[in-house]
CSV table of C-alpha atoms in Angstrom, one decimal:
chain,number,residue,atom,x,y,z
A,1,MET,CA,0.0,0.0,0.0
A,2,LEU,CA,1.2,3.5,-0.9
A,3,ALA,CA,-0.2,6.7,0.6
A,4,ALA,CA,0.7,10.2,-0.4
A,5,MET,CA,-0.4,13.6,0.6
A,6,CYS,CA,1.0,17.1,0.8
A,7,THR,CA,0.2,19.1,4.0
A,8,ALA,CA,0.6,22.6,2.6
A,9,PRO,CA,-1.3,25.2,4.5
A,10,VAL,CA,-4.4,26.9,3.0
A,11,ARG,CA,-3.9,30.4,1.6
A,12,PRO,CA,-6.4,32.8,3.2
A,13,SER,CA,-6.8,34.6,-0.1
A,14,ALA,CA,-8.3,31.3,-1.5
A,15,LEU,CA,-11.1,31.4,1.1
A,16,ASP,CA,-12.1,35.0,1.4
A,17,THR,CA,-13.7,35.8,-1.9
A,18,THR,CA,-16.8,34.7,-3.7
A,19,PRO,CA,-15.8,34.4,-7.4
A,20,MET,CA,-18.0,35.1,-10.4
A,21,ARG,CA,-18.0,32.2,-12.7
A,22,ASP,CA,-17.9,33.0,-16.4
A,23,ARG,CA,-17.1,29.4,-17.5
A,24,GLY,CA,-17.5,25.8,-16.4
A,25,ASP,CA,-15.2,23.9,-14.2
A,26,ALA,CA,-12.1,23.1,-16.3
A,27,CYS,CA,-10.4,21.0,-13.7
A,28,PRO,CA,-8.7,18.1,-15.6
A,29,GLY,CA,-9.4,14.4,-15.0
A,30,ALA,CA,-8.4,11.1,-16.3
A,31,LEU,CA,-11.0,11.1,-19.0
A,32,ARG,CA,-11.1,14.8,-19.7
A,33,LEU,CA,-7.5,15.7,-20.7
A,34,HIS,CA,-6.1,19.2,-20.3
A,35,THR,CA,-3.9,20.7,-23.0
A,36,ALA,CA,-0.6,22.0,-21.7
A,37,ASP,CA,2.6,23.2,-23.3
A,38,ASP,CA,4.2,19.8,-23.0
A,39,GLY,CA,1.3,17.9,-24.3
A,40,ALA,CA,-2.0,16.6,-22.8
A,41,LEU,CA,-2.3,16.2,-19.1
A,42,ALA,CA,-4.4,13.7,-17.2
A,43,ARG,CA,-5.2,13.9,-13.4
A,44,VAL,CA,-6.0,10.5,-11.9
A,45,ARG,CA,-7.9,10.7,-8.6
A,46,VAL,CA,-6.4,8.5,-5.9
A,47,PRO,CA,-8.7,8.8,-2.8
A,48,GLY,CA,-6.7,9.0,0.4
A,49,GLY,CA,-3.5,8.9,-1.7
A,50,ILE,CA,-3.6,5.1,-1.4
A,51,LEU,CA,-2.5,2.9,-4.3
A,52,SER,CA,-1.8,-0.9,-4.4
A,53,ALA,CA,1.5,-1.9,-5.8
A,54,ALA,CA,-0.3,-3.2,-8.9
A,55,GLN,CA,-2.0,0.2,-9.4
A,56,ALA,CA,1.3,2.0,-9.0
A,57,ARG,CA,2.9,-0.2,-11.7
A,58,ALA,CA,-0.1,0.4,-14.0
A,59,LEU,CA,0.3,4.1,-13.7
A,60,ALA,CA,4.1,3.8,-14.4
A,61,ARG,CA,3.3,1.8,-17.5
A,62,ALA,CA,0.8,4.4,-18.6
A,63,ALA,CA,3.4,7.2,-18.1
A,64,ARG,CA,6.1,5.3,-20.0
A,65,ARG,CA,3.8,4.2,-22.9
A,66,LEU,CA,1.7,7.4,-23.4
A,67,GLY,CA,3.5,10.3,-21.6
A,68,ASP,CA,6.8,11.7,-20.4
A,69,GLY,CA,7.6,8.6,-18.3
A,70,GLU,CA,7.1,10.3,-15.0
A,71,LEU,CA,4.4,10.3,-12.3
A,72,HIS,CA,3.7,13.7,-10.9
A,73,LEU,CA,2.1,13.9,-7.4
A,74,THR,CA,-0.4,16.7,-6.7
A,75,SER,CA,-0.9,18.5,-3.3
A,76,ARG,CA,-4.0,16.3,-2.8
A,77,GLY,CA,-2.2,13.0,-3.3
A,78,ASN,CA,-3.5,12.5,-6.8
A,79,VAL,CA,-1.3,11.5,-9.8
A,80,GLN,CA,-0.8,13.5,-12.9
A,81,LEU,CA,0.4,12.1,-16.2
A,82,ARG,CA,2.0,14.7,-18.5
A,83,GLY,CA,3.3,14.9,-22.0
A,84,LEU,CA,0.5,12.6,-23.2
A,85,ARG,CA,-0.5,12.3,-26.9
A,86,ALA,CA,-3.6,14.1,-27.7
A,87,ASP,CA,-5.3,11.0,-29.1
A,88,CYS,CA,-4.4,8.6,-26.2
A,89,GLY,CA,-7.6,9.1,-24.2
A,90,ARG,CA,-9.2,5.7,-25.0
A,91,GLU,CA,-6.0,3.8,-24.4
A,92,LEU,CA,-5.4,5.6,-21.1
A,93,ALA,CA,-9.0,4.9,-19.9
A,94,GLU,CA,-8.6,1.2,-20.7
A,95,LEU,CA,-5.3,1.0,-18.7
A,96,LEU,CA,-6.8,2.8,-15.7
A,97,ASP,CA,-10.0,0.7,-15.9
A,98,ALA,CA,-8.0,-2.5,-15.9
A,99,ALA,CA,-6.1,-1.4,-12.7
A,100,GLY,CA,-9.3,-0.5,-10.8
A,101,LEU,CA,-8.5,3.2,-10.9
A,102,LEU,CA,-11.8,4.3,-12.6
A,103,PRO,CA,-14.6,2.7,-10.6
A,104,SER,CA,-17.1,5.2,-12.1
A,105,HIS,CA,-16.4,7.2,-15.3
A,106,ARG,CA,-19.2,9.6,-14.4
A,107,HIS,CA,-17.7,10.4,-11.0
A,108,GLU,CA,-14.0,10.2,-11.7
A,109,ARG,CA,-13.3,13.9,-11.2
A,110,VAL,CA,-15.1,14.2,-7.9
A,111,ARG,CA,-13.2,11.5,-5.9
A,112,ASN,CA,-11.1,14.1,-4.2
A,113,VAL,CA,-10.4,12.7,-0.7
A,114,VAL,CA,-7.3,13.3,1.4
A,115,ALA,CA,-6.6,11.3,4.5
A,116,SER,CA,-4.0,11.2,7.3
A,117,PRO,CA,-1.3,9.2,5.6
A,118,LEU,CA,-0.1,7.3,8.6
A,119,ALA,CA,-3.5,6.6,10.1
A,120,GLY,CA,-3.4,3.2,11.7
A,121,LEU,CA,0.3,2.7,10.8
A,122,ASP,CA,2.2,4.5,13.6
A,123,GLY,CA,0.1,4.1,16.7
A,124,TYR,CA,-1.0,7.8,16.8
A,125,GLY,CA,-4.4,9.2,16.1
A,126,HIS,CA,-7.6,7.3,16.6
A,127,GLY,CA,-7.3,4.3,14.3
A,128,ASP,CA,-7.4,3.3,10.7
A,129,LEU,CA,-9.3,5.6,8.3
A,130,ARG,CA,-9.4,3.1,5.4
A,131,PRO,CA,-13.0,1.9,6.3
A,132,TRP,CA,-14.2,5.5,6.1
A,133,LEU,CA,-12.3,6.1,2.9
A,134,ARG,CA,-13.7,3.0,1.2
A,135,GLU,CA,-17.2,3.7,2.2
A,136,LEU,CA,-17.2,7.4,1.3
A,137,ASP,CA,-15.6,6.6,-2.1
A,138,GLY,CA,-18.2,3.9,-2.8
A,139,MET,CA,-21.0,6.2,-1.8
A,140,LEU,CA,-19.7,9.0,-4.0
A,141,CYS,CA,-19.5,6.8,-7.0
A,142,ALA,CA,-23.0,5.5,-6.4
A,143,SER,CA,-24.6,8.9,-5.8
A,144,GLU,CA,-27.0,10.1,-8.5
A,145,THR,CA,-26.0,13.7,-7.9
A,146,ALA,CA,-22.5,13.8,-6.7
A,147,HIS,CA,-21.1,13.7,-10.2
A,148,ALA,CA,-22.1,17.4,-10.5
A,149,LEU,CA,-19.5,18.4,-7.8
A,150,SER,CA,-16.6,20.6,-9.0
A,151,GLY,CA,-13.3,18.8,-9.5
A,152,ARG,CA,-12.1,21.2,-6.8
A,153,PHE,CA,-14.5,20.1,-4.1
A,154,LEU,CA,-12.5,18.4,-1.3
A,155,PHE,CA,-13.2,15.9,1.4
A,156,ALA,CA,-10.6,15.4,4.3
A,157,LEU,CA,-10.4,12.5,6.7
A,158,ASP,CA,-8.3,13.2,9.8
A,159,ASP,CA,-7.5,10.6,12.4
A,160,GLY,CA,-7.3,13.2,15.2
A,161,ARG,CA,-3.7,14.3,14.8
A,162,GLY,CA,-4.7,17.4,12.8
A,163,ASP,CA,-2.7,16.8,9.6
A,164,THR,CA,-5.6,17.1,7.2
A,165,ALA,CA,-8.1,19.1,9.3
A,166,GLY,CA,-6.2,22.3,8.4
A,167,LEU,CA,-6.2,21.9,4.7
A,168,GLY,CA,-9.4,23.9,4.0
A,169,ALA,CA,-11.5,21.1,2.8
A,170,ASP,CA,-15.2,21.5,2.0
A,171,VAL,CA,-16.1,18.6,4.3
A,172,THR,CA,-13.7,17.4,7.0
A,173,LEU,CA,-14.3,14.3,9.1
A,174,THR,CA,-12.2,14.0,12.3
A,175,ALA,CA,-12.0,10.8,14.3
A,176,ARG,CA,-12.4,11.1,18.1
A,177,GLY,CA,-11.3,8.8,20.9
A,178,ASP,CA,-14.8,8.2,22.2
A,179,GLY,CA,-16.1,6.4,19.1
A,180,THR,CA,-17.7,9.5,17.5
A,181,ALA,CA,-16.7,11.8,14.7
A,182,ALA,CA,-16.7,15.5,14.1
A,183,LEU,CA,-17.8,16.8,10.8
A,184,ARG,CA,-16.8,20.3,9.8
A,185,ILE,CA,-18.6,21.9,6.9
A,186,GLY,CA,-16.4,24.4,5.1
A,187,PRO,CA,-13.0,25.6,6.3
A,188,ARG,CA,-14.3,28.6,8.3
A,189,SER,CA,-17.4,27.4,10.0
A,190,SER,CA,-17.6,27.8,13.8
A,191,CYS,CA,-20.0,24.8,14.1
A,192,VAL,CA,-19.3,21.1,13.6
A,193,LEU,CA,-21.6,18.1,13.7
A,194,GLN,CA,-20.9,15.4,16.3
A,195,LEU,CA,-22.1,11.9,15.2
A,196,PRO,CA,-21.4,8.2,15.6
A,197,SER,CA,-18.2,7.2,13.7
A,198,SER,CA,-20.2,4.6,11.7
A,199,ASP,CA,-22.4,7.4,10.3
A,200,ALA,CA,-19.5,9.7,9.2
A,201,PRO,CA,-19.1,8.7,5.5
A,202,LEU,CA,-22.8,9.0,4.9
A,203,ALA,CA,-22.9,12.4,6.6
A,204,ALA,CA,-20.0,13.6,4.4
A,205,LEU,CA,-21.8,12.6,1.3
A,206,ARG,CA,-25.1,14.1,2.5
A,207,THR,CA,-23.2,17.4,3.1
A,208,ALA,CA,-21.9,17.4,-0.5
A,209,GLU,CA,-25.3,16.6,-1.9
A,210,ALA,CA,-26.9,19.4,0.2
A,211,PHE,CA,-24.4,21.9,-1.1
A,212,LEU,CA,-25.4,20.9,-4.7
A,213,ARG,CA,-29.0,21.8,-3.8
A,214,THR,CA,-28.2,25.4,-2.9
A,215,PRO,CA,-29.4,27.9,-5.5
A,216,GLU,CA,-25.9,29.2,-6.3
A,217,ALA,CA,-24.5,25.7,-6.8
A,218,ARG,CA,-27.4,24.7,-9.0
A,219,ARG,CA,-26.7,27.7,-11.2
A,220,GLY,CA,-23.1,26.8,-11.5
A,221,GLU,CA,-21.9,29.9,-9.7
A,222,LEU,CA,-20.1,28.2,-6.8
A,223,TRP,CA,-17.7,25.3,-6.7
A,224,ARG,CA,-16.6,25.3,-3.0
A,225,ILE,CA,-18.6,25.6,0.3
A,226,ALA,CA,-16.3,28.5,1.4
A,227,GLU,CA,-17.9,30.5,-1.5
A,228,LEU,CA,-21.4,30.4,0.0
A,229,PRO,CA,-22.3,34.0,0.5
A,230,GLY,CA,-24.2,33.3,3.8
A,231,GLY,CA,-21.7,30.9,5.2
A,232,ALA,CA,-22.1,27.2,6.0
A,233,GLU,CA,-24.4,27.4,9.0
A,234,GLU,CA,-27.6,27.1,7.1
A,235,LEU,CA,-26.1,24.1,5.2
A,236,ALA,CA,-25.2,22.5,8.5
A,237,GLN,CA,-28.8,22.8,9.7
A,238,GLU,CA,-30.1,21.1,6.6
A,239,VAL,CA,-27.6,18.2,7.0
A,240,VAL,CA,-28.6,17.8,10.7
A,241,ARG,CA,-32.3,17.7,9.7
A,242,GLY,CA,-31.5,15.1,7.0
A,243,LEU,CA,-29.6,12.8,9.4
A,244,GLY,CA,-32.1,13.1,12.2
A,245,ALA,CA,-31.0,11.9,15.7
A,246,ALA,CA,-27.7,10.6,14.3
A,247,ALA,CA,-26.0,14.1,14.4
A,248,VAL,CA,-25.9,17.0,16.8
A,249,LEU,CA,-24.8,20.5,15.8
A,250,ARG,CA,-22.3,21.9,18.4
A,251,SER,CA,-19.9,24.7,18.6
A,252,ASP,CA,-16.3,24.0,17.6
A,253,SER,CA,-15.0,24.4,21.2
A,254,ALA,CA,-17.7,22.0,22.6
A,255,VAL,CA,-16.8,19.2,20.2
A,256,GLY,CA,-13.0,19.5,20.5
A,257,ALA,CA,-12.3,17.9,17.1
A,258,SER,CA,-8.6,17.4,17.8
A,259,GLU,CA,-7.9,15.8,21.2
A,260,ASP,CA,-4.8,15.5,23.3
A,261,GLY,CA,-3.0,12.3,22.8
A,262,ALA,CA,-3.8,12.0,19.1
A,263,SER,CA,-0.7,13.9,18.0
A,264,GLY,CA,2.1,12.4,16.0
A,265,GLY,CA,2.9,14.8,13.2
A,266,GLY,CA,0.6,17.7,12.4
A,267,ALA,CA,-0.2,19.9,9.4
A,268,SER,CA,2.9,22.1,10.0
A,269,GLY,CA,5.4,19.3,10.0
A,270,GLY,CA,4.4,15.7,9.2
A,271,PRO,CA,6.5,12.6,9.8
A,272,PRO,CA,10.2,12.8,9.2
A,273,PRO,CA,11.6,10.6,6.4
A,274,GLY,CA,12.6,7.2,7.4
A,275,VAL,CA,11.2,4.0,8.9
A,276,VAL,CA,8.0,4.6,11.0
A,277,PRO,CA,7.5,1.9,13.6
A,278,GLY,CA,4.0,0.5,13.7
A,279,PRO,CA,1.8,-0.4,16.8
A,280,ARG,CA,1.8,-4.2,15.9
A,281,GLY,CA,5.5,-4.7,15.3
A,282,ASP,CA,5.2,-3.7,11.6
A,283,ALA,CA,6.6,-0.5,10.0
A,284,ALA,CA,5.9,2.1,7.4
A,285,LEU,CA,8.4,4.1,5.3
A,286,SER,CA,8.1,7.9,5.1
A,287,VAL,CA,9.8,9.5,2.1
A,288,LEU,CA,10.0,13.0,0.8
């Protein structure tokens, strides 16, 4: 298993304006290539930055056969292929399909999920996030409406150490030590939802679907929750109503989304390169 993520801080300027859209979302994907100076560019979504060894080899083959021979990592842990031939779209899609990297063609650009890279691997945080990740990705790909999300819309899964909670995601799920989860809607909201951990992936999906029902999103004027002119509080109330008794809306300070004892590398630093001992006698390797 490979996991990749950059923990670069969010620039305030990216959150403080409500842009006027004069064109559609041009964010590239694996099926919709972007024309660059060095040829076509494909962006392959890798939820959680997690690849199997077979998938990594498939991407390497695609880069050598169709592009510049290199795999380029994005700040969200996705993979870009550059220098592609303009007519390689069908062949690339077949390669990615065979490797299990395109579970839904319709949703391929919206599978934007970052996760704490060492969750469950180093003994810090509140456990393994892969069950959340698999469930959320499956729900996204099965949703009748989520395909309409912008390619910029971001989900973040944090195991409690705070390494993805500060990335300015549209929907952030943070694991807590008491078996619950905290769901933050938008990067600036002062309110979070507290809910059972088992309900967290569904709540994240329902939040994204509720955002798509806002008038501004339906008109294509907004791509991110931070752009909502009235803030995220009304959206949070709608999500709570939809989830019923499963979620409680609380103030940020009351929930305490990041707890003492869950540290082990935060957004400002991350793990140092080298061998990272695991809690069961195993080990992970951190590289830069």
